[in-house]
Amino acid sequence: MSPTAVSSRPSTLPARALGLLTALAVVLGIAVFLAPPLLASIGSTSYANESAIRDAFTNAFVDYWAAGQRDYTPALDQTIDYWMRFHLAKAAIALVLLAVLVTLSVLLWKAFLRSGNLSATRRSTLASTGAVTVLLALFALLLVIANIQGTFAPFSSLLSMLPMNTADPELARTLTQINQQLADSQGAPAHTPPLDVMITDFARYHAILAVVAATVAIALIGTTILFWRRFTRSSDGRTRRVLASFGTLSTLLSLTVVVLAAVNASTAAHSAPALAGFFAGGW
């Protein structure tokens, strides 16, 4: 093997890795929006679009409330099962996408730090591409968090589809009765069975987000400490600027996620008033 071939391999392999990871990210980015409805339909009822899901859930919700029982009606159970499968598929794809984007971001920024012999244009391209990839990774992280919520509390996730300002007399009557019961109970433990189920699931919905946000916050805090430690130990100007940028971003994200965890933990602990606020249009 010639010396030229040996020296070119370190630059060729990262280029191939970048190309493969970019292609994989594009495929996963498309799949995260197109695949979940198809995967959720396997072994379950399929819906043509989100409007069909909304209509099916609204009708099933009205019937469930009228039935006055804790157990879901068959129609509601069917819709909830589909929605759980949908979010599970989306969370799984988004998690793989997040891993790919994080790996791609690391490779891009490492390439940028080693780009001293490249032109200013190529360095600028690496930096801008790396920044965009980081933003996409954050978006993928949001998808993972939101869909974990939907997977473990699909009923509360579906509640957001209810048309609160509706002209449907049956749904309007149902919403009025729910609002009245929530106002009368003032958070007391005695509720009708369907309302009790809603309050419990609403608490679960926010507790899940609180736990996931707290987990993410711990990871971000650890990453923040790592960035700033490396910043203090580095003497290279470009490396310090990159580490300072990521350290600042990670610090801000850590604070944001900590607040998110605290707010949702509080909401979970006071789910009845929070649910009343939701049905009053405050969520």
mmCIF file with all atom_site columns, N, CA and C in Angstrom, residues 86-155:
data_model
loop_
_atom_site.group_PDB
_atom_site.id
_atom_site.type_symbol
_atom_site.label_atom_id
_atom_site.label_alt_id
_atom_site.label_comp_id
_atom_site.label_asym_id
_atom_site.label_entity_id
_atom_site.label_seq_id
_atom_site.pdbx_PDB_ins_code
_atom_site.Cartn_x
_atom_site.Cartn_y
_atom_site.Cartn_z
_atom_site.occupancy
_atom_site.B_iso_or_equiv
_atom_site.pdbx_formal_charge
_atom_site.auth_seq_id
_atom_site.auth_comp_id
_atom_site.auth_asym_id
_atom_site.auth_atom_id
_atom_site.pdbx_PDB_model_num
ATOM 1   N N  . PHE A 1 86  ? -49.211 4.617  17.515 1.00 0.00 ? 86  PHE A N  1
ATOM 2   C CA . PHE A 1 86  ? -48.702 5.719  16.695 1.00 0.00 ? 86  PHE A CA 1
ATOM 3   C C  . PHE A 1 86  ? -47.534 6.411  17.390 1.00 0.00 ? 86  PHE A C  1
ATOM 4   N N  . HIS A 1 87  ? -47.742 6.765  18.652 1.00 0.00 ? 87  HIS A N  1
ATOM 5   C CA . HIS A 1 87  ? -46.692 7.480  19.385 1.00 0.00 ? 87  HIS A CA 1
ATOM 6   C C  . HIS A 1 87  ? -45.497 6.583  19.687 1.00 0.00 ? 87  HIS A C  1
ATOM 7   N N  . LEU A 1 88  ? -45.747 5.308  19.934 1.00 0.00 ? 88  LEU A N  1
ATOM 8   C CA . LEU A 1 88  ? -44.642 4.380  20.171 1.00 0.00 ? 88  LEU A CA 1
ATOM 9   C C  . LEU A 1 88  ? -43.753 4.284  18.934 1.00 0.00 ? 88  LEU A C  1
ATOM 10  N N  . ALA A 1 89  ? -44.366 4.152  17.765 1.00 0.00 ? 89  ALA A N  1
ATOM 11  C CA . ALA A 1 89  ? -43.596 4.074  16.522 1.00 0.00 ? 89  ALA A CA 1
ATOM 12  C C  . ALA A 1 89  ? -42.822 5.366  16.274 1.00 0.00 ? 89  ALA A C  1
ATOM 13  N N  . LYS A 1 90  ? -43.482 6.490  16.508 1.00 0.00 ? 90  LYS A N  1
ATOM 14  C CA . LYS A 1 90  ? -42.833 7.777  16.270 1.00 0.00 ? 90  LYS A CA 1
ATOM 15  C C  . LYS A 1 90  ? -41.693 8.016  17.248 1.00 0.00 ? 90  LYS A C  1
ATOM 16  N N  . ALA A 1 91  ? -41.890 7.617  18.508 1.00 0.00 ? 91  ALA A N  1
ATOM 17  C CA . ALA A 1 91  ? -40.830 7.778  19.502 1.00 0.00 ? 91  ALA A CA 1
ATOM 18  C C  . ALA A 1 91  ? -39.611 6.926  19.157 1.00 0.00 ? 91  ALA A C  1
ATOM 19  N N  . ALA A 1 92  ? -39.843 5.698  18.700 1.00 0.00 ? 92  ALA A N  1
ATOM 20  C CA . ALA A 1 92  ? -38.743 4.799  18.357 1.00 0.00 ? 92  ALA A CA 1
ATOM 21  C C  . ALA A 1 92  ? -37.933 5.341  17.175 1.00 0.00 ? 92  ALA A C  1
ATOM 22  N N  . ILE A 1 93  ? -38.633 5.793  16.144 1.00 0.00 ? 93  ILE A N  1
ATOM 23  C CA . ILE A 1 93  ? -37.942 6.332  14.965 1.00 0.00 ? 93  ILE A CA 1
ATOM 24  C C  . ILE A 1 93  ? -37.201 7.613  15.332 1.00 0.00 ? 93  ILE A C  1
ATOM 25  N N  . ALA A 1 94  ? -37.855 8.474  16.117 1.00 0.00 ? 94  ALA A N  1
ATOM 26  C CA . ALA A 1 94  ? -37.233 9.736  16.522 1.00 0.00 ? 94  ALA A CA 1
ATOM 27  C C  . ALA A 1 94  ? -35.998 9.489  17.380 1.00 0.00 ? 94  ALA A C  1
ATOM 28  N N  . LEU A 1 95  ? -36.016 8.436  18.197 1.00 0.00 ? 95  LEU A N  1
ATOM 29  C CA . LEU A 1 95  ? -34.859 8.115  19.034 1.00 0.00 ? 95  LEU A CA 1
ATOM 30  C C  . LEU A 1 95  ? -33.665 7.702  18.179 1.00 0.00 ? 95  LEU A C  1
ATOM 31  N N  . VAL A 1 96  ? -33.905 6.886  17.161 1.00 0.00 ? 96  VAL A N  1
ATOM 32  C CA . VAL A 1 96  ? -32.828 6.497  16.247 1.00 0.00 ? 96  VAL A CA 1
ATOM 33  C C  . VAL A 1 96  ? -32.329 7.720  15.483 1.00 0.00 ? 96  VAL A C  1
ATOM 34  N N  . LEU A 1 97  ? -33.275 8.573  15.041 1.00 0.00 ? 97  LEU A N  1
ATOM 35  C CA . LEU A 1 97  ? -32.895 9.798  14.348 1.00 0.00 ? 97  LEU A CA 1
ATOM 36  C C  . LEU A 1 97  ? -32.037 10.684 15.240 1.00 0.00 ? 97  LEU A C  1
ATOM 37  N N  . LEU A 1 98  ? -32.399 10.788 16.507 1.00 0.00 ? 98  LEU A N  1
ATOM 38  C CA . LEU A 1 98  ? -31.615 11.589 17.452 1.00 0.00 ? 98  LEU A CA 1
ATOM 39  C C  . LEU A 1 98  ? -30.198 11.054 17.569 1.00 0.00 ? 98  LEU A C  1
ATOM 40  N N  . ALA A 1 99  ? -30.048 9.738  17.676 1.00 0.00 ? 99  ALA A N  1
ATOM 41  C CA . ALA A 1 99  ? -28.720 9.136  17.789 1.00 0.00 ? 99  ALA A CA 1
ATOM 42  C C  . ALA A 1 99  ? -27.881 9.425  16.546 1.00 0.00 ? 99  ALA A C  1
ATOM 43  N N  . VAL A 1 100 ? -28.496 9.336  15.379 1.00 0.00 ? 100 VAL A N  1
ATOM 44  C CA . VAL A 1 100 ? -27.791 9.604  14.123 1.00 0.00 ? 100 VAL A CA 1
ATOM 45  C C  . VAL A 1 100 ? -27.369 11.071 14.051 1.00 0.00 ? 100 VAL A C  1
ATOM 46  N N  . LEU A 1 101 ? -28.278 11.976 14.413 1.00 0.00 ? 101 LEU A N  1
ATOM 47  C CA . LEU A 1 101 ? -27.969 13.409 14.335 1.00 0.00 ? 101 LEU A CA 1
ATOM 48  C C  . LEU A 1 101 ? -26.899 13.812 15.342 1.00 0.00 ? 101 LEU A C  1
ATOM 49  N N  . VAL A 1 102 ? -26.917 13.221 16.519 1.00 0.00 ? 102 VAL A N  1
ATOM 50  C CA . VAL A 1 102 ? -25.876 13.523 17.512 1.00 0.00 ? 102 VAL A CA 1
ATOM 51  C C  . VAL A 1 102 ? -24.515 13.049 17.003 1.00 0.00 ? 102 VAL A C  1
ATOM 52  N N  . THR A 1 103 ? -24.481 11.843 16.458 1.00 0.00 ? 103 THR A N  1
ATOM 53  C CA . THR A 1 103 ? -23.227 11.317 15.891 1.00 0.00 ? 103 THR A CA 1
ATOM 54  C C  . THR A 1 103 ? -22.742 12.183 14.746 1.00 0.00 ? 103 THR A C  1
ATOM 55  N N  . LEU A 1 104 ? -23.663 12.578 13.886 1.00 0.00 ? 104 LEU A N  1
ATOM 56  C CA . LEU A 1 104 ? -23.316 13.436 12.748 1.00 0.00 ? 104 LEU A CA 1
ATOM 57  C C  . LEU A 1 104 ? -22.806 14.788 13.224 1.00 0.00 ? 104 LEU A C  1
ATOM 58  N N  . SER A 1 105 ? -23.435 15.344 14.264 1.00 0.00 ? 105 SER A N  1
ATOM 59  C CA . SER A 1 105 ? -22.988 16.630 14.809 1.00 0.00 ? 105 SER A CA 1
ATOM 60  C C  . SER A 1 105 ? -21.565 16.540 15.349 1.00 0.00 ? 105 SER A C  1
ATOM 61  N N  . VAL A 1 106 ? -21.282 15.458 16.061 1.00 0.00 ? 106 VAL A N  1
ATOM 62  C CA . VAL A 1 106 ? -19.936 15.273 16.625 1.00 0.00 ? 106 VAL A CA 1
ATOM 63  C C  . VAL A 1 106 ? -18.889 15.208 15.515 1.00 0.00 ? 106 VAL A C  1
ATOM 64  N N  . LEU A 1 107 ? -19.196 14.442 14.471 1.00 0.00 ? 107 LEU A N  1
ATOM 65  C CA . LEU A 1 107 ? -18.252 14.317 13.348 1.00 0.00 ? 107 LEU A CA 1
ATOM 66  C C  . LEU A 1 107 ? -18.046 15.648 12.640 1.00 0.00 ? 107 LEU A C  1
ATOM 67  N N  . LEU A 1 108 ? -19.126 16.398 12.458 1.00 0.00 ? 108 LEU A N  1
ATOM 68  C CA . LEU A 1 108 ? -19.028 17.688 11.752 1.00 0.00 ? 108 LEU A CA 1
ATOM 69  C C  . LEU A 1 108 ? -18.196 18.686 12.553 1.00 0.00 ? 108 LEU A C  1
ATOM 70  N N  . TRP A 1 109 ? -18.423 18.751 13.857 1.00 0.00 ? 109 TRP A N  1
ATOM 71  C CA . TRP A 1 109 ? -17.666 19.715 14.644 1.00 0.00 ? 109 TRP A CA 1
ATOM 72  C C  . TRP A 1 109 ? -16.222 19.286 14.849 1.00 0.00 ? 109 TRP A C  1
ATOM 73  N N  . LYS A 1 110 ? -15.965 17.993 14.889 1.00 0.00 ? 110 LYS A N  1
ATOM 74  C CA . LYS A 1 110 ? -14.572 17.538 14.926 1.00 0.00 ? 110 LYS A CA 1
ATOM 75  C C  . LYS A 1 110 ? -13.863 17.894 13.625 1.00 0.00 ? 110 LYS A C  1
ATOM 76  N N  . ALA A 1 111 ? -14.583 17.726 12.508 1.00 0.00 ? 111 ALA A N  1
ATOM 77  C CA . ALA A 1 111 ? -14.010 18.091 11.212 1.00 0.00 ? 111 ALA A CA 1
ATOM 78  C C  . ALA A 1 111 ? -13.734 19.590 11.156 1.00 0.00 ? 111 ALA A C  1
ATOM 79  N N  . PHE A 1 112 ? -14.641 20.379 11.733 1.00 0.00 ? 112 PHE A N  1
ATOM 80  C CA . PHE A 1 112 ? -14.450 21.837 11.756 1.00 0.00 ? 112 PHE A CA 1
ATOM 81  C C  . PHE A 1 112 ? -13.203 22.206 12.557 1.00 0.00 ? 112 PHE A C  1
ATOM 82  N N  . LEU A 1 113 ? -13.004 21.543 13.697 1.00 0.00 ? 113 LEU A N  1
ATOM 83  C CA . LEU A 1 113 ? -11.845 21.860 14.532 1.00 0.00 ? 113 LEU A CA 1
ATOM 84  C C  . LEU A 1 113 ? -10.535 21.463 13.872 1.00 0.00 ? 113 LEU A C  1
ATOM 85  N N  . ARG A 1 114 ? -10.594 20.519 12.922 1.00 0.00 ? 114 ARG A N  1
ATOM 86  C CA . ARG A 1 114 ? -9.392  20.094 12.205 1.00 0.00 ? 114 ARG A CA 1
ATOM 87  C C  . ARG A 1 114 ? -9.272  20.759 10.841 1.00 0.00 ? 114 ARG A C  1
ATOM 88  N N  . SER A 1 115 ? -10.069 21.819 10.602 1.00 0.00 ? 115 SER A N  1
ATOM 89  C CA . SER A 1 115 ? -10.161 22.398 9.251  1.00 0.00 ? 115 SER A CA 1
ATOM 90  C C  . SER A 1 115 ? -9.249  23.604 9.050  1.00 0.00 ? 115 SER A C  1
ATOM 91  N N  . GLY A 1 116 ? -8.160  23.660 9.808  1.00 0.00 ? 116 GLY A N  1
ATOM 92  C CA . GLY A 1 116 ? -7.274  24.807 9.690  1.00 0.00 ? 116 GLY A CA 1
ATOM 93  C C  . GLY A 1 116 ? -6.658  24.978 8.313  1.00 0.00 ? 116 GLY A C  1
ATOM 94  N N  . ASN A 1 117 ? -6.474  23.868 7.567  1.00 0.00 ? 117 ASN A N  1
ATOM 95  C CA . ASN A 1 117 ? -5.865  23.954 6.248  1.00 0.00 ? 117 ASN A CA 1
ATOM 96  C C  . ASN A 1 117 ? -6.899  24.114 5.130  1.00 0.00 ? 117 ASN A C  1
ATOM 97  N N  . LEU A 1 118 ? -8.164  24.222 5.497  1.00 0.00 ? 118 LEU A N  1
ATOM 98  C CA . LEU A 1 118 ? -9.214  24.381 4.485  1.00 0.00 ? 118 LEU A CA 1
ATOM 99  C C  . LEU A 1 118 ? -9.494  25.861 4.235  1.00 0.00 ? 118 LEU A C  1
ATOM 100 N N  . SER A 1 119 ? -10.193 26.132 3.140  1.00 0.00 ? 119 SER A N  1
ATOM 101 C CA . SER A 1 119 ? -10.546 27.511 2.816  1.00 0.00 ? 119 SER A CA 1
ATOM 102 C C  . SER A 1 119 ? -11.598 28.027 3.793  1.00 0.00 ? 119 SER A C  1
ATOM 103 N N  . ALA A 1 120 ? -11.710 29.353 3.853  1.00 0.00 ? 120 ALA A N  1
ATOM 104 C CA . ALA A 1 120 ? -12.695 29.957 4.754  1.00 0.00 ? 120 ALA A CA 1
ATOM 105 C C  . ALA A 1 120 ? -14.115 29.524 4.390  1.00 0.00 ? 120 ALA A C  1
ATOM 106 N N  . THR A 1 121 ? -14.356 29.343 3.094  1.00 0.00 ? 121 THR A N  1
ATOM 107 C CA . THR A 1 121 ? -15.692 28.941 2.645  1.00 0.00 ? 121 THR A CA 1
ATOM 108 C C  . THR A 1 121 ? -16.043 27.550 3.150  1.00 0.00 ? 121 THR A C  1
ATOM 109 N N  . ARG A 1 122 ? -15.076 26.619 3.060  1.00 0.00 ? 122 ARG A N  1
ATOM 110 C CA . ARG A 1 122 ? -15.336 25.250 3.507  1.00 0.00 ? 122 ARG A CA 1
ATOM 111 C C  . ARG A 1 122 ? -15.481 25.191 5.023  1.00 0.00 ? 122 ARG A C  1
ATOM 112 N N  . ARG A 1 123 ? -14.686 25.996 5.729  1.00 0.00 ? 123 ARG A N  1
ATOM 113 C CA . ARG A 1 123 ? -14.828 26.032 7.188  1.00 0.00 ? 123 ARG A CA 1
ATOM 114 C C  . ARG A 1 123 ? -16.199 26.586 7.572  1.00 0.00 ? 123 ARG A C  1
ATOM 115 N N  . SER A 1 124 ? -16.622 27.613 6.867  1.00 0.00 ? 124 SER A N  1
ATOM 116 C CA . SER A 1 124 ? -17.937 28.202 7.133  1.00 0.00 ? 124 SER A CA 1
ATOM 117 C C  . SER A 1 124 ? -19.053 27.206 6.850  1.00 0.00 ? 124 SER A C  1
ATOM 118 N N  . THR A 1 125 ? -18.872 26.409 5.787  1.00 0.00 ? 125 THR A N  1
ATOM 119 C CA . THR A 1 125 ? -19.872 25.390 5.444  1.00 0.00 ? 125 THR A CA 1
ATOM 120 C C  . THR A 1 125 ? -19.954 24.329 6.527  1.00 0.00 ? 125 THR A C  1
ATOM 121 N N  . LEU A 1 126 ? -18.801 23.898 7.028  1.00 0.00 ? 126 LEU A N  1
ATOM 122 C CA . LEU A 1 126 ? -18.785 22.906 8.103  1.00 0.00 ? 126 LEU A CA 1
ATOM 123 C C  . LEU A 1 126 ? -19.478 23.449 9.350  1.00 0.00 ? 126 LEU A C  1
ATOM 124 N N  . ALA A 1 127 ? -19.181 24.708 9.698  1.00 0.00 ? 127 ALA A N  1
ATOM 125 C CA . ALA A 1 127 ? -19.763 25.303 10.899 1.00 0.00 ? 127 ALA A CA 1
ATOM 126 C C  . ALA A 1 127 ? -21.273 25.449 10.776 1.00 0.00 ? 127 ALA A C  1
ATOM 127 N N  . SER A 1 128 ? -21.728 25.950 9.641  1.00 0.00 ? 128 SER A N  1
ATOM 128 C CA . SER A 1 128 ? -23.175 26.150 9.453  1.00 0.00 ? 128 SER A CA 1
ATOM 129 C C  . SER A 1 128 ? -23.910 24.818 9.386  1.00 0.00 ? 128 SER A C  1
ATOM 130 N N  . THR A 1 129 ? -23.300 23.826 8.723  1.00 0.00 ? 129 THR A N  1
ATOM 131 C CA . THR A 1 129 ? -23.924 22.503 8.656  1.00 0.00 ? 129 THR A CA 1
ATOM 132 C C  . THR A 1 129 ? -23.977 21.868 10.033 1.00 0.00 ? 129 THR A C  1
ATOM 133 N N  . GLY A 1 130 ? -22.907 22.037 10.808 1.00 0.00 ? 130 GLY A N  1
ATOM 134 C CA . GLY A 1 130 ? -22.893 21.516 12.173 1.00 0.00 ? 130 GLY A CA 1
ATOM 135 C C  . GLY A 1 130 ? -23.951 22.169 13.042 1.00 0.00 ? 130 GLY A C  1
ATOM 136 N N  . ALA A 1 131 ? -24.140 23.493 12.877 1.00 0.00 ? 131 ALA A N  1
ATOM 137 C CA . ALA A 1 131 ? -25.146 24.207 13.662 1.00 0.00 ? 131 ALA A CA 1
ATOM 138 C C  . ALA A 1 131 ? -26.555 23.729 13.319 1.00 0.00 ? 131 ALA A C  1
ATOM 139 N N  . VAL A 1 132 ? -26.814 23.558 12.026 1.00 0.00 ? 132 VAL A N  1
ATOM 140 C CA . VAL A 1 132 ? -28.136 23.081 11.588 1.00 0.00 ? 132 VAL A CA 1
ATOM 141 C C  . VAL A 1 132 ? -28.399 21.675 12.126 1.00 0.00 ? 132 VAL A C  1
ATOM 142 N N  . THR A 1 133 ? -27.362 20.840 12.105 1.00 0.00 ? 133 THR A N  1
ATOM 143 C CA . THR A 1 133 ? -27.508 19.471 12.596 1.00 0.00 ? 133 THR A CA 1
ATOM 144 C C  . THR A 1 133 ? -27.815 19.450 14.083 1.00 0.00 ? 133 THR A C  1
ATOM 145 N N  . VAL A 1 134 ? -27.201 20.341 14.843 1.00 0.00 ? 134 VAL A N  1
ATOM 146 C CA . VAL A 1 134 ? -27.493 20.438 16.277 1.00 0.00 ? 134 VAL A CA 1
ATOM 147 C C  . VAL A 1 134 ? -28.949 20.836 16.505 1.00 0.00 ? 134 VAL A C  1
ATOM 148 N N  . LEU A 1 135 ? -29.427 21.810 15.729 1.00 0.00 ? 135 LEU A N  1
ATOM 149 C CA . LEU A 1 135 ? -30.824 22.237 15.851 1.00 0.00 ? 135 LEU A CA 1
ATOM 150 C C  . LEU A 1 135 ? -31.776 21.093 15.499 1.00 0.00 ? 135 LEU A C  1
ATOM 151 N N  . LEU A 1 136 ? -31.438 20.331 14.467 1.00 0.00 ? 136 LEU A N  1
ATOM 152 C CA . LEU A 1 136 ? -32.267 19.181 14.092 1.00 0.00 ? 136 LEU A CA 1
ATOM 153 C C  . LEU A 1 136 ? -32.249 18.115 15.189 1.00 0.00 ? 136 LEU A C  1
ATOM 154 N N  . ALA A 1 137 ? -31.098 17.954 15.831 1.00 0.00 ? 137 ALA A N  1
ATOM 155 C CA . ALA A 1 137 ? -31.012 16.993 16.934 1.00 0.00 ? 137 ALA A CA 1
ATOM 156 C C  . ALA A 1 137 ? -31.900 17.424 18.094 1.00 0.00 ? 137 ALA A C  1
ATOM 157 N N  . LEU A 1 138 ? -31.941 18.720 18.374 1.00 0.00 ? 138 LEU A N  1
ATOM 158 C CA . LEU A 1 138 ? -32.828 19.229 19.431 1.00 0.00 ? 138 LEU A CA 1
ATOM 159 C C  . LEU A 1 138 ? -34.289 18.994 19.076 1.00 0.00 ? 138 LEU A C  1
ATOM 160 N N  . PHE A 1 139 ? -34.624 19.174 17.800 1.00 0.00 ? 139 PHE A N  1
ATOM 161 C CA . PHE A 1 139 ? -35.992 18.910 17.349 1.00 0.00 ? 139 PHE A CA 1
ATOM 162 C C  . PHE A 1 139 ? -36.330 17.431 17.511 1.00 0.00 ? 139 PHE A C  1
ATOM 163 N N  . ALA A 1 140 ? -35.379 16.571 17.166 1.00 0.00 ? 140 ALA A N  1
ATOM 164 C CA . ALA A 1 140 ? -35.593 15.126 17.335 1.00 0.00 ? 140 ALA A CA 1
ATOM 165 C C  . ALA A 1 140 ? -35.777 14.779 18.805 1.00 0.00 ? 140 ALA A C  1
ATOM 166 N N  . LEU A 1 141 ? -35.025 15.452 19.685 1.00 0.00 ? 141 LEU A N  1
ATOM 167 C CA . LEU A 1 141 ? -35.179 15.228 21.122 1.00 0.00 ? 141 LEU A CA 1
ATOM 168 C C  . LEU A 1 141 ? -36.584 15.605 21.588 1.00 0.00 ? 141 LEU A C  1
ATOM 169 N N  . LEU A 1 142 ? -37.095 16.727 21.081 1.00 0.00 ? 142 LEU A N  1
ATOM 170 C CA . LEU A 1 142 ? -38.466 17.136 21.414 1.00 0.00 ? 142 LEU A CA 1
ATOM 171 C C  . LEU A 1 142 ? -39.475 16.100 20.941 1.00 0.00 ? 142 LEU A C  1
ATOM 172 N N  . LEU A 1 143 ? -39.247 15.547 19.752 1.00 0.00 ? 143 LEU A N  1
ATOM 173 C CA . LEU A 1 143 ? -40.135 14.504 19.239 1.00 0.00 ? 143 LEU A CA 1
ATOM 174 C C  . LEU A 1 143 ? -40.119 13.275 20.146 1.00 0.00 ? 143 LEU A C  1
ATOM 175 N N  . VAL A 1 144 ? -38.938 12.890 20.590 1.00 0.00 ? 144 VAL A N  1
ATOM 176 C CA . VAL A 1 144 ? -38.826 11.730 21.476 1.00 0.00 ? 144 VAL A CA 1
ATOM 177 C C  . VAL A 1 144 ? -39.618 11.971 22.762 1.00 0.00 ? 144 VAL A C  1
ATOM 178 N N  . ILE A 1 145 ? -39.416 13.142 23.376 1.00 0.00 ? 145 ILE A N  1
ATOM 179 C CA . ILE A 1 145 ? -40.078 13.454 24.642 1.00 0.00 ? 145 ILE A CA 1
ATOM 180 C C  . ILE A 1 145 ? -41.593 13.476 24.474 1.00 0.00 ? 145 ILE A C  1
ATOM 181 N N  . ALA A 1 146 ? -42.070 14.189 23.449 1.00 0.00 ? 146 ALA A N  1
ATOM 182 C CA . ALA A 1 146 ? -43.513 14.323 23.241 1.00 0.00 ? 146 ALA A CA 1
ATOM 183 C C  . ALA A 1 146 ? -44.168 12.980 22.957 1.00 0.00 ? 146 ALA A C  1
ATOM 184 N N  . ASN A 1 147 ? -43.477 12.140 22.218 1.00 0.00 ? 147 ASN A N  1
ATOM 185 C CA . ASN A 1 147 ? -44.083 10.860 21.847 1.00 0.00 ? 147 ASN A CA 1
ATOM 186 C C  . ASN A 1 147 ? -43.976 9.810  22.942 1.00 0.00 ? 147 ASN A C  1
ATOM 187 N N  . ILE A 1 148 ? -43.017 9.962  23.845 1.00 0.00 ? 148 ILE A N  1
ATOM 188 C CA . ILE A 1 148 ? -43.010 9.113  25.036 1.00 0.00 ? 148 ILE A CA 1
ATOM 189 C C  . ILE A 1 148 ? -44.249 9.429  25.871 1.00 0.00 ? 148 ILE A C  1
ATOM 190 N N  . GLN A 1 149 ? -44.558 10.720 25.977 1.00 0.00 ? 149 GLN A N  1
ATOM 191 C CA . GLN A 1 149 ? -45.784 11.128 26.668 1.00 0.00 ? 149 GLN A CA 1
ATOM 192 C C  . GLN A 1 149 ? -47.014 10.478 26.044 1.00 0.00 ? 149 GLN A C  1
ATOM 193 N N  . GLY A 1 150 ? -47.099 10.581 24.715 1.00 0.00 ? 150 GLY A N  1
ATOM 194 C CA . GLY A 1 150 ? -48.251 10.033 24.027 1.00 0.00 ? 150 GLY A CA 1
ATOM 195 C C  . GLY A 1 150 ? -48.343 8.523  24.114 1.00 0.00 ? 150 GLY A C  1
ATOM 196 N N  . THR A 1 151 ? -47.200 7.867  24.240 1.00 0.00 ? 151 THR A N  1
ATOM 197 C CA . THR A 1 151 ? -47.191 6.407  24.340 1.00 0.00 ? 151 THR A CA 1
ATOM 198 C C  . THR A 1 151 ? -47.763 5.931  25.667 1.00 0.00 ? 151 THR A C  1
ATOM 199 N N  . PHE A 1 152 ? -47.373 6.601  26.758 1.00 0.00 ? 152 PHE A N  1
ATOM 200 C CA . PHE A 1 152 ? -47.772 6.143  28.089 1.00 0.00 ? 152 PHE A CA 1
ATOM 201 C C  . PHE A 1 152 ? -49.046 6.809  28.613 1.00 0.00 ? 152 PHE A C  1
ATOM 202 N N  . ALA A 1 153 ? -49.495 7.876  27.965 1.00 0.00 ? 153 ALA A N  1
ATOM 203 C CA . ALA A 1 153 ? -50.759 8.518  28.360 1.00 0.00 ? 153 ALA A CA 1
ATOM 204 C C  . ALA A 1 153 ? -51.506 8.955  27.097 1.00 0.00 ? 153 ALA A C  1
ATOM 205 N N  . PRO A 1 154 ? -51.904 7.987  26.255 1.00 0.00 ? 154 PRO A N  1
ATOM 206 C CA . PRO A 1 154 ? -52.529 8.345  24.978 1.00 0.00 ? 154 PRO A CA 1
ATOM 207 C C  . PRO A 1 154 ? -53.893 9.009  25.128 1.00 0.00 ? 154 PRO A C  1
ATOM 208 N N  . PHE A 1 155 ? -54.630 8.702  26.203 1.00 0.00 ? 155 PHE A N  1
ATOM 209 C CA . PHE A 1 155 ? -55.942 9.300  26.395 1.00 0.00 ? 155 PHE A CA 1
ATOM 210 C C  . PHE A 1 155 ? -55.823 10.818 26.549 1.00 0.00 ? 155 PHE A C  1
#
